Amino acid sequence: MKAYYFEMQTKNEQTLFFSLCCTEDRQKLTREIPMSFYDFLRISCILFYMNFTFYESYLNELFPEYSLRKEDMLRRHRDILNEYPDYYKDECFHEKTQLWLTEFCDQIPDKLLRATYRKKFKNMLPLSFE
C-alpha cells in the first residue's frame, strides 16, 4: 500500500510540475535531452519550494549520480558553515534561489497559476521576491 501511495503522489506531483515547467526542463526530466548537474540543482530547488517531496525523491532515484553529488556538496556546505556562518550570504545563495524561482514563475503558461506560485514563493523566501 505504501509503494502504491508513493507512486500515486509522485505521479500527481510530476503531472503538475510538467504542466508548469518549460518544455526544455520536461525534456531533461524525461531524458530526451541531457541534464546537467546545475539543472538538477535548480529543478530540485524548485521542487523543494513547491513542497513536491515525492517527485523530488523520485528525481533523486532517476539521477543517482547527481543525487550523490548533491549530498556531497551539502556535506561540504555544512562543514563550511560550521566555520564560516555567513558562507551562504556571502556566496549569494539566496539570490540564486530567488532567481531560479523567479525564472520558473515567469515561464508558467497560466497567469493565475503564475501569480499563485509567485505569492507562495514570496512567502517562503527570506529575501524580497518580486
PDB file of C-alpha atoms in Angstrom, residues 50-107:
ATOM      1  CA  MET A  50       6.849  23.628  -4.229  1.00  0.00           C
ATOM      2  CA  ASN A  51       6.870  21.013  -1.456  1.00  0.00           C
ATOM      3  CA  PHE A  52       6.921  18.225  -4.052  1.00  0.00           C
ATOM      4  CA  THR A  53       8.780  15.786  -1.827  1.00  0.00           C
ATOM      5  CA  PHE A  54       7.612  12.660  -3.649  1.00  0.00           C
ATOM      6  CA  TYR A  55       8.685  13.849  -7.072  1.00  0.00           C
ATOM      7  CA  GLU A  56      11.935  15.225  -5.661  1.00  0.00           C
ATOM      8  CA  SER A  57      12.675  11.784  -4.156  1.00  0.00           C
ATOM      9  CA  TYR A  58      11.871  10.161  -7.480  1.00  0.00           C
ATOM     10  CA  LEU A  59      14.195  12.612  -9.215  1.00  0.00           C
ATOM     11  CA  ASN A  60      16.988  11.531  -6.857  1.00  0.00           C
ATOM     12  CA  GLU A  61      16.352   7.924  -7.883  1.00  0.00           C
ATOM     13  CA  LEU A  62      16.202   8.837 -11.569  1.00  0.00           C
ATOM     14  CA  PHE A  63      19.534  10.697 -11.456  1.00  0.00           C
ATOM     15  CA  PRO A  64      21.528   8.898  -8.722  1.00  0.00           C
ATOM     16  CA  GLU A  65      24.851  10.314  -9.915  1.00  0.00           C
ATOM     17  CA  TYR A  66      23.587  13.867  -9.386  1.00  0.00           C
ATOM     18  CA  SER A  67      21.872  12.972  -6.150  1.00  0.00           C
ATOM     19  CA  LEU A  68      25.178  11.702  -4.733  1.00  0.00           C
ATOM     20  CA  ARG A  69      26.995  14.820  -5.925  1.00  0.00           C
ATOM     21  CA  LYS A  70      24.338  16.958  -4.272  1.00  0.00           C
ATOM     22  CA  GLU A  71      24.684  15.042  -0.987  1.00  0.00           C
ATOM     23  CA  ASP A  72      28.476  15.515  -1.086  1.00  0.00           C
ATOM     24  CA  MET A  73      28.052  19.199  -1.858  1.00  0.00           C
ATOM     25  CA  LEU A  74      25.616  19.669   1.035  1.00  0.00           C
ATOM     26  CA  ARG A  75      28.002  17.873   3.417  1.00  0.00           C
ATOM     27  CA  ARG A  76      30.788  20.213   2.332  1.00  0.00           C
ATOM     28  CA  HIS A  77      28.483  23.184   2.806  1.00  0.00           C
ATOM     29  CA  ARG A  78      27.596  22.021   6.307  1.00  0.00           C
ATOM     30  CA  ASP A  79      31.290  21.754   7.190  1.00  0.00           C
ATOM     31  CA  ILE A  80      31.994  25.178   5.715  1.00  0.00           C
ATOM     32  CA  LEU A  81      29.029  26.723   7.559  1.00  0.00           C
ATOM     33  CA  ASN A  82      30.360  25.423  10.877  1.00  0.00           C
ATOM     34  CA  GLU A  83      33.410  27.626  10.473  1.00  0.00           C
ATOM     35  CA  TYR A  84      32.021  30.304   8.175  1.00  0.00           C
ATOM     36  CA  PRO A  85      28.383  31.022   9.138  1.00  0.00           C
ATOM     37  CA  ASP A  86      27.995  33.763   6.517  1.00  0.00           C
ATOM     38  CA  TYR A  87      29.005  31.442   3.674  1.00  0.00           C
ATOM     39  CA  TYR A  88      25.548  31.307   2.064  1.00  0.00           C
ATOM     40  CA  LYS A  89      25.067  35.031   2.471  1.00  0.00           C
ATOM     41  CA  ASP A  90      28.481  35.911   1.061  1.00  0.00           C
ATOM     42  CA  GLU A  91      28.102  33.474  -1.843  1.00  0.00           C
ATOM     43  CA  CYS A  92      24.614  34.865  -2.645  1.00  0.00           C
ATOM     44  CA  PHE A  93      22.838  31.510  -2.399  1.00  0.00           C
ATOM     45  CA  HIS A  94      19.526  33.145  -1.541  1.00  0.00           C
ATOM     46  CA  GLU A  95      19.738  35.385  -4.586  1.00  0.00           C
ATOM     47  CA  LYS A  96      20.429  32.372  -6.785  1.00  0.00           C
ATOM     48  CA  THR A  97      17.426  30.589  -5.318  1.00  0.00           C
ATOM     49  CA  GLN A  98      15.296  33.659  -5.860  1.00  0.00           C
ATOM     50  CA  LEU A  99      16.452  33.867  -9.483  1.00  0.00           C
ATOM     51  CA  TRP A 100      15.600  30.199 -10.110  1.00  0.00           C
ATOM     52  CA  LEU A 101      12.137  30.631  -8.628  1.00  0.00           C
ATOM     53  CA  THR A 102      11.508  33.879 -10.497  1.00  0.00           C
ATOM     54  CA  GLU A 103      12.535  32.329 -13.816  1.00  0.00           C
ATOM     55  CA  PHE A 104      10.341  29.326 -13.095  1.00  0.00           C
ATOM     56  CA  CYS A 105       7.323  31.542 -12.354  1.00  0.00           C
ATOM     57  CA  ASP A 106       7.956  33.711 -15.409  1.00  0.00           C
ATOM     58  CA  GLN A 107       7.573  30.739 -17.736  1.00  0.00           C
TER      59      GLN A 107
END
